[in-house]
XYZ file of C-alpha atoms in Angstrom:
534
model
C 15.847 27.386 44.205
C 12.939 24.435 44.501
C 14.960 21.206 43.833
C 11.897 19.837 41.620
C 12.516 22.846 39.495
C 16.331 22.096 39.338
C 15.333 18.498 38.817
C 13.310 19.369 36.218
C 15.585 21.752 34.361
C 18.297 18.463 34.659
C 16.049 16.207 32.576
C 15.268 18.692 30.259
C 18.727 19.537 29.454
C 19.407 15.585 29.478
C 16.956 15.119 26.734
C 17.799 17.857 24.686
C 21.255 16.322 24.263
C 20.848 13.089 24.185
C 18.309 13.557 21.367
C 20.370 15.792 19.196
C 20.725 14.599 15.533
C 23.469 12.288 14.962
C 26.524 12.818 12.442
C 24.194 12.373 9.458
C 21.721 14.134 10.721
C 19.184 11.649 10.993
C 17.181 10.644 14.338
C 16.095 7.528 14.711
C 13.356 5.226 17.248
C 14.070 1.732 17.861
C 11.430 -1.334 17.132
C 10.312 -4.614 17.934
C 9.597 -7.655 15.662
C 6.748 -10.189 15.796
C 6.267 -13.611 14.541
C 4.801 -14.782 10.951
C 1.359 -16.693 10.608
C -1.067 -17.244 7.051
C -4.204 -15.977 8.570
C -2.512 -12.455 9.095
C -0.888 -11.697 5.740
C -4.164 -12.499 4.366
C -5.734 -9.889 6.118
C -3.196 -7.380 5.810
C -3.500 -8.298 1.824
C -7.296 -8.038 2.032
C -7.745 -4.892 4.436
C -5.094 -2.688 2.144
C -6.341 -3.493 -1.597
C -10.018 -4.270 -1.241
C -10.701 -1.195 0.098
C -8.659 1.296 -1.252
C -9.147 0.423 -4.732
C -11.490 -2.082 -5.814
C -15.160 -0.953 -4.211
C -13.086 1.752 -2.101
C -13.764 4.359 -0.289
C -16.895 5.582 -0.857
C -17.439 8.821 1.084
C -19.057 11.381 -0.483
C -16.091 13.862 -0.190
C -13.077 11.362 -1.731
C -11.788 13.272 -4.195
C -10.511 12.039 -7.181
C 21.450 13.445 -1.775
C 21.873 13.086 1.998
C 19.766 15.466 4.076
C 18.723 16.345 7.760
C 15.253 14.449 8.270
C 13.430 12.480 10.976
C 13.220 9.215 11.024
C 10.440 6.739 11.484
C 11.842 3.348 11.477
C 9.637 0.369 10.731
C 8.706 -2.650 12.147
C 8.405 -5.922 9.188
C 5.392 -8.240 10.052
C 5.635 -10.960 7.781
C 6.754 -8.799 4.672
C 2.719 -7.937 4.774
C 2.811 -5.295 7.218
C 5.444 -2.435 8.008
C 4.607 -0.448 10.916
C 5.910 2.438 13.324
C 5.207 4.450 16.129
C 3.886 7.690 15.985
C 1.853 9.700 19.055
C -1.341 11.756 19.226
C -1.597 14.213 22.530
C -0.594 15.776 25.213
C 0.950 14.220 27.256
C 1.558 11.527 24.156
C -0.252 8.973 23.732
C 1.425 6.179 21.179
C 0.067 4.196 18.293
C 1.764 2.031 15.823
C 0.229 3.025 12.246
C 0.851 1.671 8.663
C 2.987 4.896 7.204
C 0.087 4.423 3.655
C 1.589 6.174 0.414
C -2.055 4.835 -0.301
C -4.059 7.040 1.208
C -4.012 10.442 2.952
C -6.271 10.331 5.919
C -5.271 9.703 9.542
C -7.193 7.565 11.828
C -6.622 5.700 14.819
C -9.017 3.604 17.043
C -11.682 5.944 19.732
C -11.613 5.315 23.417
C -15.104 5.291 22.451
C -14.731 2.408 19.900
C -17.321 0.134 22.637
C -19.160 -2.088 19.988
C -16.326 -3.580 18.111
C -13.987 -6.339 18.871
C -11.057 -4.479 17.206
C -10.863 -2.014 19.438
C -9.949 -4.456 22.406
C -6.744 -5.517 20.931
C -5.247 -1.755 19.827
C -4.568 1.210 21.687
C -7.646 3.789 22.058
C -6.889 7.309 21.907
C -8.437 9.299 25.104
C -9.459 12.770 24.274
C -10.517 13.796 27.831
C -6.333 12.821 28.807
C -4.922 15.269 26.377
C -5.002 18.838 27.123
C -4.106 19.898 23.651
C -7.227 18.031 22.211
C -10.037 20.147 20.391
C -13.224 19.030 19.153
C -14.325 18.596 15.605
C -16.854 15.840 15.824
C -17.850 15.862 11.916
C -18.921 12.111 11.274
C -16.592 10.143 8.216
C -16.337 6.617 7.432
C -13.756 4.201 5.240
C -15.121 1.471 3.243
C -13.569 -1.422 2.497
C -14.103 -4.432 0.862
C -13.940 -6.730 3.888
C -14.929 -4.091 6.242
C -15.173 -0.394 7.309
C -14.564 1.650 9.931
C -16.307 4.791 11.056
C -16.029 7.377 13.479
C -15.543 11.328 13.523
C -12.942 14.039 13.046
C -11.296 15.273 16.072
C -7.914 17.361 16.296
C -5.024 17.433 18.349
C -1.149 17.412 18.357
C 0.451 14.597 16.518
C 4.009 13.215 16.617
C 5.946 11.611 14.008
C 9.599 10.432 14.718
C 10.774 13.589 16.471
C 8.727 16.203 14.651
C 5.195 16.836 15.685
C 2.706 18.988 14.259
C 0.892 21.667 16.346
C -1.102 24.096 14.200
C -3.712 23.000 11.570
C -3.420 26.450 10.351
C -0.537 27.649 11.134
C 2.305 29.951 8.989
C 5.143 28.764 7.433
C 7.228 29.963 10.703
C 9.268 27.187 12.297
C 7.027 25.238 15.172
C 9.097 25.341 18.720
C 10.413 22.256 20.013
C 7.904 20.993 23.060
C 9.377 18.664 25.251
C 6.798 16.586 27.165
C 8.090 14.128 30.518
C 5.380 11.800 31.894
C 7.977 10.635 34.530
C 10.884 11.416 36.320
C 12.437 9.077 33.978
C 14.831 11.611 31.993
C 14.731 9.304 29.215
C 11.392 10.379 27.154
C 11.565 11.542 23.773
C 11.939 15.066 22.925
C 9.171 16.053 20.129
C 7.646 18.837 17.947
C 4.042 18.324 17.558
C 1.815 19.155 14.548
C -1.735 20.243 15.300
C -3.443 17.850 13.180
C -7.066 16.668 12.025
C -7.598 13.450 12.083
C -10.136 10.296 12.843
C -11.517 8.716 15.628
C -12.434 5.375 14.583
C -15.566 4.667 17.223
C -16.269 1.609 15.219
C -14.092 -1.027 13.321
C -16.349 -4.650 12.612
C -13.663 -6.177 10.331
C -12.121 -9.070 11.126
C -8.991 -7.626 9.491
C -7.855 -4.740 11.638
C -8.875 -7.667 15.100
C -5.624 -9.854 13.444
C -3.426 -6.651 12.291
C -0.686 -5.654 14.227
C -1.237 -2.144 14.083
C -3.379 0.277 15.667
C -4.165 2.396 12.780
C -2.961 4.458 9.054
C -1.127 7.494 8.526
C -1.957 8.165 5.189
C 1.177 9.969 3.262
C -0.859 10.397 -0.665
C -1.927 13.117 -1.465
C -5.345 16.071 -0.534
C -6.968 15.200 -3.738
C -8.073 11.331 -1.913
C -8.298 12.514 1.610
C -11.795 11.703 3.263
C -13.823 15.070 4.261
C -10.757 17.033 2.068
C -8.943 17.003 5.496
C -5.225 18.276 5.585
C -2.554 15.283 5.042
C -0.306 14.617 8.120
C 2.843 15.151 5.654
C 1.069 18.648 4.080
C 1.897 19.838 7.416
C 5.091 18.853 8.096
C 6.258 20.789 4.889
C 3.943 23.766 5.444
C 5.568 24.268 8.797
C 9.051 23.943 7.961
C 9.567 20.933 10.254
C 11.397 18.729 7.327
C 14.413 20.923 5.336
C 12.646 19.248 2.393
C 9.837 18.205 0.547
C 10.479 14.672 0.312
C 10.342 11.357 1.958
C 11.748 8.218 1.315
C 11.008 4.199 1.909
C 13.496 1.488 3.363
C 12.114 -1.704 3.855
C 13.970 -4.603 4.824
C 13.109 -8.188 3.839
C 14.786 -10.188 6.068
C 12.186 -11.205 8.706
C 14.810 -12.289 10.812
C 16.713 -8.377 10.907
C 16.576 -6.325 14.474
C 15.403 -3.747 11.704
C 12.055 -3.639 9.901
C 12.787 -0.413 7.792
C 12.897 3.214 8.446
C 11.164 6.021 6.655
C 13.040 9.088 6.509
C 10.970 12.749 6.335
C 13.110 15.475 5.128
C 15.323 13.631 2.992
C 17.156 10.154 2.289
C 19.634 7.410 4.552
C 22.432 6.590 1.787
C 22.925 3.799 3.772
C 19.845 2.057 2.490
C 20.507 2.156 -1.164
C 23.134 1.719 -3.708
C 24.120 4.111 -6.781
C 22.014 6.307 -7.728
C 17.936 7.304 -8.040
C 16.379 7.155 -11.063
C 13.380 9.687 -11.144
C 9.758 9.767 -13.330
C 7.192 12.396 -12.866
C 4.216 12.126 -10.997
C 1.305 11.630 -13.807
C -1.716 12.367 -11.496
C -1.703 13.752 -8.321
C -3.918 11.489 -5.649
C -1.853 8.281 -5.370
C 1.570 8.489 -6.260
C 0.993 7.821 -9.813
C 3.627 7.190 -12.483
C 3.586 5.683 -16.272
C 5.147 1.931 -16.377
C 6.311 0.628 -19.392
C 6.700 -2.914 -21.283
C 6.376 -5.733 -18.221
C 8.600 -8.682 -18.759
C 8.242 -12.888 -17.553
C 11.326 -14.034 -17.835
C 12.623 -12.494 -21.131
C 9.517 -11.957 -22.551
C 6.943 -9.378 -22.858
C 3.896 -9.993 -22.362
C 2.830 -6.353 -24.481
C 0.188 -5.593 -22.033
C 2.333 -2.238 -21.075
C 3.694 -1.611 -24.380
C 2.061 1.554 -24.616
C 2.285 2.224 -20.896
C 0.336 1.339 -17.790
C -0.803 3.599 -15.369
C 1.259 2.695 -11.686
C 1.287 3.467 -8.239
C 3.836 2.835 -5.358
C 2.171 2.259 -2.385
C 3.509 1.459 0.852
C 0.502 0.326 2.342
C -0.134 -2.581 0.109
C 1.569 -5.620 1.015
C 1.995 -7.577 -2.122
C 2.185 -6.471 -6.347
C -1.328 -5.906 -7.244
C -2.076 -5.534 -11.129
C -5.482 -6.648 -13.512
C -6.307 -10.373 -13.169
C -5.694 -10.750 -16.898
C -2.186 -10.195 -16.179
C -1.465 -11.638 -12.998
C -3.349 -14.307 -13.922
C -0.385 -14.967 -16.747
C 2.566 -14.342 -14.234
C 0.847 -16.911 -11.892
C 0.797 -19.450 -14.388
C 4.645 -18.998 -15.392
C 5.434 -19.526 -11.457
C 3.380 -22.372 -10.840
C 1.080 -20.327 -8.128
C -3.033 -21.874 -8.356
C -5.676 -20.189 -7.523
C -9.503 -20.741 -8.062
C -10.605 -22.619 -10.995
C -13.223 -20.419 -13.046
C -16.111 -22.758 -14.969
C -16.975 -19.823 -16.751
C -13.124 -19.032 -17.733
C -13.039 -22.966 -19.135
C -16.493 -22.528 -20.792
C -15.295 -20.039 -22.827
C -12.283 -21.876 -23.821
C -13.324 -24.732 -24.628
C -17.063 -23.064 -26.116
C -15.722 -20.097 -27.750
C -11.880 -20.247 -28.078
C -12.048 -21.569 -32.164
C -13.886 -18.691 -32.912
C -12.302 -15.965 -30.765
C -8.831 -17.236 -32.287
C -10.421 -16.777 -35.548
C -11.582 -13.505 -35.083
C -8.233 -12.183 -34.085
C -6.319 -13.773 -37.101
C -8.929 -11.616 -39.173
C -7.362 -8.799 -37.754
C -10.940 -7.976 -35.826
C -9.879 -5.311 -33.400
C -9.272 -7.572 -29.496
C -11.919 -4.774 -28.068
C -14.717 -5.667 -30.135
C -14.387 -10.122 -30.343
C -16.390 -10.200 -27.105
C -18.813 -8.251 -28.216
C -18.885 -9.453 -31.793
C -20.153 -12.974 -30.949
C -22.503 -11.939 -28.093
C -20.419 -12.519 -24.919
C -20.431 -8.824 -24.191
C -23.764 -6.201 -24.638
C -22.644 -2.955 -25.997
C -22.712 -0.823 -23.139
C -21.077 -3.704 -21.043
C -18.297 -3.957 -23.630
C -15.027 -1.946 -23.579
C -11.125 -2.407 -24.052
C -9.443 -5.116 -22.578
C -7.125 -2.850 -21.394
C -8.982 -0.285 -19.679
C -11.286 -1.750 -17.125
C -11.189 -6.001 -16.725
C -13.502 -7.023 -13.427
C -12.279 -10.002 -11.695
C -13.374 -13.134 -12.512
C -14.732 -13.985 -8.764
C -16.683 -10.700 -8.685
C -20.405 -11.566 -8.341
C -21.794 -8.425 -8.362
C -24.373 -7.899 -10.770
C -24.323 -4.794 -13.099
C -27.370 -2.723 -14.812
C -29.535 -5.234 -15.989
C -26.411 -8.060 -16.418
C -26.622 -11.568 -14.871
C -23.971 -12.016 -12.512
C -22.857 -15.218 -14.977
C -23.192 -13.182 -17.912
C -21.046 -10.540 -16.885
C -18.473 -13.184 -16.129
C -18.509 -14.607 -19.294
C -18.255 -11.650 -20.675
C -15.368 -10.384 -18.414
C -13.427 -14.515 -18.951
C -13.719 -13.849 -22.850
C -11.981 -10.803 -22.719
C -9.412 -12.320 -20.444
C -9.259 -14.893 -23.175
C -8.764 -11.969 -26.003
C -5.542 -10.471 -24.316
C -4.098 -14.107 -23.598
C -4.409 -15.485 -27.132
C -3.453 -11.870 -28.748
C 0.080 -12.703 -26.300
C 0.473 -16.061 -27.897
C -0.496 -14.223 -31.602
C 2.616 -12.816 -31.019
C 4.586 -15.588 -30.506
C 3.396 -17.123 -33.752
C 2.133 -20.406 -31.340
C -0.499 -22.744 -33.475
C -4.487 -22.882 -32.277
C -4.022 -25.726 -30.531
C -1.267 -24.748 -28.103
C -2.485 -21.553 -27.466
C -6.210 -22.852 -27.076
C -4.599 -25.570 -24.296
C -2.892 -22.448 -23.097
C -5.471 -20.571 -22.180
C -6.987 -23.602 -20.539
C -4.263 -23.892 -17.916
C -4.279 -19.963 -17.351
C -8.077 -20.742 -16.213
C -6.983 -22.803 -14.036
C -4.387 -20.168 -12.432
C -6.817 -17.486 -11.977
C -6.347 -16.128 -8.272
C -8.608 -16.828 -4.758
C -11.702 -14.562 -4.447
C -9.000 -12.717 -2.192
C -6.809 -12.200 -5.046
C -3.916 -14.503 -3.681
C -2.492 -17.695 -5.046
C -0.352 -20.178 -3.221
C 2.795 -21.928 -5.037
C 5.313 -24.785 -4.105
C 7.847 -23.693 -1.619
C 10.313 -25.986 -3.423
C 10.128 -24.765 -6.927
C 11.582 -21.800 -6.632
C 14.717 -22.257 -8.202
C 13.092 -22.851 -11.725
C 10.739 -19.895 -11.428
C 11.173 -16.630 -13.889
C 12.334 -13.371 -13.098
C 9.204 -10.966 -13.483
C 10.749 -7.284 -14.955
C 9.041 -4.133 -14.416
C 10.421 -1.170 -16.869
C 10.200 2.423 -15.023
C 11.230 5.683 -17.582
C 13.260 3.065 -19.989
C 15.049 1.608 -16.565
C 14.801 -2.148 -15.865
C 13.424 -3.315 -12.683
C 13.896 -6.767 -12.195
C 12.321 -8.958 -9.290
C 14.261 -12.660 -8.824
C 11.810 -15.932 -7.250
C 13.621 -14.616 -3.809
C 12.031 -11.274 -4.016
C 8.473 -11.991 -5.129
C 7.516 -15.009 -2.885
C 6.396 -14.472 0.536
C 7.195 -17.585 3.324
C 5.347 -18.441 6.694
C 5.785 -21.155 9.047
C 8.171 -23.578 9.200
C 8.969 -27.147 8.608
C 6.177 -28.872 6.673
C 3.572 -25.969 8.151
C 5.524 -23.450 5.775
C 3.340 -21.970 3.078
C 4.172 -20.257 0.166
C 2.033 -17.202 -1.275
C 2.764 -15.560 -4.713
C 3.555 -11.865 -4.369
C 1.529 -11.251 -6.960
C -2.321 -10.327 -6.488
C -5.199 -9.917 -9.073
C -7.371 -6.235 -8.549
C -9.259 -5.069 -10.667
C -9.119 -1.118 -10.113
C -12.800 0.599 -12.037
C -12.503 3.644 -14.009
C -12.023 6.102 -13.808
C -9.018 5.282 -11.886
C -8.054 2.290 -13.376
C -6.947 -0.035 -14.905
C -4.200 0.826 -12.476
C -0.327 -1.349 -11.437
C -0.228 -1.070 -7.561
C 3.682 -1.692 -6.832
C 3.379 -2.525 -3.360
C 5.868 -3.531 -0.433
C 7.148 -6.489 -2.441
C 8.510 -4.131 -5.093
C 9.851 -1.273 -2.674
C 11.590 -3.838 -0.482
C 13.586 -4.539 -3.002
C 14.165 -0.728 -4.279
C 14.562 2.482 -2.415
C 12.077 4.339 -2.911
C 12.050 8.680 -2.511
C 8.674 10.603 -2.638
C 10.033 14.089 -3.687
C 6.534 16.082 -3.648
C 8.414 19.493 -4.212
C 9.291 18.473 -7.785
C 6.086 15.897 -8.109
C 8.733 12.797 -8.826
C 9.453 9.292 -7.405
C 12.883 8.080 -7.474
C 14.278 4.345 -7.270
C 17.117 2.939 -6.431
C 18.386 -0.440 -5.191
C 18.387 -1.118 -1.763
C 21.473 -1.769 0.360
């Protein structure tokens, strides 16, 4: 018998075993670390929100218990960007993607990606070195607020953890197990594949995705946001029987200094990453994994902004807690975090507050003060609590002045703060002096604020209620550090966005929230489930 054959059987055999599930049925990939620095988290705060939710994407076709699994584990840059490995071809070709409860699309950068500086720095996929790859060639494009990238459909086998899907199409039949060797090194992975649609990014001219550490998105929401209406990467994996269930779950681990970033487990949970029990709400609209929040707490206070619920997201590929500026804007002022001072925001203060305080104690309804005394036209005017631009947004709007439409956007800011302080029976003057200071809190054009490293200690907790369960996030949890020595900065886990209708206004619980609870995305039953992690 040829001794390459034999040879070949050997390795085969060799990786078969050495790959089989371990006692808890879970596989699992080693990963590497990488250091901290400002400029990055910015842009991995900038590249995930802007985008995705504030001007968006703007295709045409965006729509509006232990178990056997695979396991992706993740890599933690900076507690701004988790990261793994997954591979696209035959014979593989790897990537390392942000695993995006965000989105739904999968995209990667082109070995034709020639004009953009991006592409330098990340791995390029090669269609001509895959013999599995088919053309699609159907132009799409991303937008994002601090960039875009573009490119076209193309399809070919792509592998997540150890399962990989083959067939776009395909029946609900179990996919055979490939096993691919691209050495005589009888220590490659052994993978199913998924045939799977996804993009070729041929161009990428943001500065963002030239700093981040990954290569690309693997977008795990659901069809109804997926650009062209393409097939999600985890539709697949369930359609195909590759995972024994629907559902997927989030570790993330906090400590920058940990060998381990995370894992994400397909096909079921790790009870090693959590403690107790999940608690479980229902998915309220199917796109982003979208969920009702209720009452939202600083310190022991509400602030009655969610009293009658909030619509919420967890997403995976945001880095920090996004929420309306009105809001944030509050919780950065009881931390100490500054931001960019608005003129407009102290104008109306100091212009306007008497009578807007006024107003309210007449029991005018807080949607109509703006409105009432000229700060807001009629068709510019709407609820406080149902679509709030951000302060540093300069876009003009049908037939509005850029300045008026901030005045009109910092009065109604002003409505929901002094309505808060209604509450707490405070006198004019207090409150008025109040809402002076929260000015003066209201976050960077990039959303972020900055706070003093050493004040931690006197900081409030910030508590998030989920279906009547308290979810409580210490100073420790919420505040991201870089550097070191007197270099280290600071940056407030909380960000101001400003989501339009008729998504919004919309919570984004990001990584900063699911590092500190395990999170399970059970799309059999439509439910997310939380529990603390371990």
């Amino acid at each position: 018998m040829n001794r390459n054959y034999l040879y070949a059987v050997f390795c085969l055999l060799t990786l078969i075993f050495s790959h089989l599930p371990s006692s808890d049925g879970l596989r699992r990939i080693n990963l590497k670390r990488r250091p901290l620095d400002l400029l990055s988290i910015k842009a991995a705060v900038q590249a995930r929100l802007e985008g995705k939710y504030g001007k968006g994407l703007k295709n045409a076709q965006l729509k509006q218990g232990d178990s056997k699994g695979d396991i992706v584990e993740l890599k933690n840059y900076l507690d701004a960007q988790y990261y793994g490995e997954i591979s696209i071809g035959s014979p593989p070709q790897n990537f390392t993607v942000i695993f995006d409860t965000g989105s739904s699309n999968l995209w990667v950068p082109s070995s034709k990606c020639y004009l953009s500086i991006a592409c330098y720095f990340h791995s390029k996929y090669k269609a001509s070195k895959s013999s599995t790859y088919k053309k699609n060639g159907k132009p799409c494009s991303i937008h994002y607020g601090s960039g875009s990238i573009s490119g076209h459909f193309s399809q070919d086998n792509v592998g997540v953890g150890d399962v990989v899907v083959t067939d776009q199409v395909s029946s609900l039949s179990l996919i055979p197990i490939r096993v691919y060797r691209t050495s005589n090194d009888c220590t490659q992975n052994v993978s199913t594949f998924l045939f799977q649609v996804f993009i070729e990014a041929t161009r990428e001219p943001s500065l963002t995705f030239i700093i981040a550490k990954f290569d690309g998105i693997l977008g795990l929401g659901f069809q109804e946001i997926s650009v062209g209406d393409q097939v999600p990467v985890w539709y697949n994996m369930v359609k195909q029987g590759l995972v024994d269930e629907p559902v997927f779950s989030f570790w993330l681990n906090r400590d920058t200094e940990a060998e381990e970033g995370g894992e994400i487990v397909f096909g079921g949970v790790d009870p090693k990453h959590y403690k107790g029990k999940h608690s479980y709400v229902p998915v309220t609209k199917k796109g982003y994994w979208q969920f009702e929040m209720g009452d939202f707490l600083i310190g022991n206070l509400s602030t009655g902004f969610c009293e009658g619920g909030c619509a919420a997201i967890i997403d995976s590929g945001t880095s920090l807690l996004a929420g309306p500026t009105t809001v944030i804007t509050q919780i950065n002022h009881a931390i100490g975090a500054e931001g960019v001072v608005s003129m407009e925001c102290k104008e109306i203060a100091s212009q306007y507050g008497d009578m807007i305080w006024d107003l309210l104690v007449s029991g005018l309804q807080p949607d109509k003060v703006c409105s009432h005394i000229g700060l807001c036209s009629s068709y510019a005017a709407q609820s406080v609590s149902s679509d709030i631009e951000m302060v540093v947004d300069k876009e003009n709007k049908e037939g509005t002045s850029a300045r008026e439409s901030l005045l009109c956007t910092a009065c109604e800011m002003a409505v929901v703060w002094m309505q808060s302080e209604l509450k707490q029976e405070e006198v004019k003057e207090k409150v008025l002096e109040y809402v002076n200071q929260l000015c003066e809190s209201l976050p960077s054009p990039a959303g972020e604020s900055a706070i003093d490293c050493d004040s931690m200690s006197d900081m409030p907790t910030v508590t998030f209620t989920i279906g009547g369960k308290a979810y409580p996030l210490t100073p420790e949890q919420y505040i991201l550090k870089t550097g070191e020595g007197i270099a280290t900065v600071c940056i407030s886990g909380f960000m101001a966005l400003d989501v339009p209708a008729p998504r919004g206004p919309l919570w984004i619980l990001g990584d900063v929230f699911m590092g500190v609870y395990h999170t399970v995305f059970d799309s059999g039953n439509l439910r997310l489930g939380f529990a603390e992690s371990a």
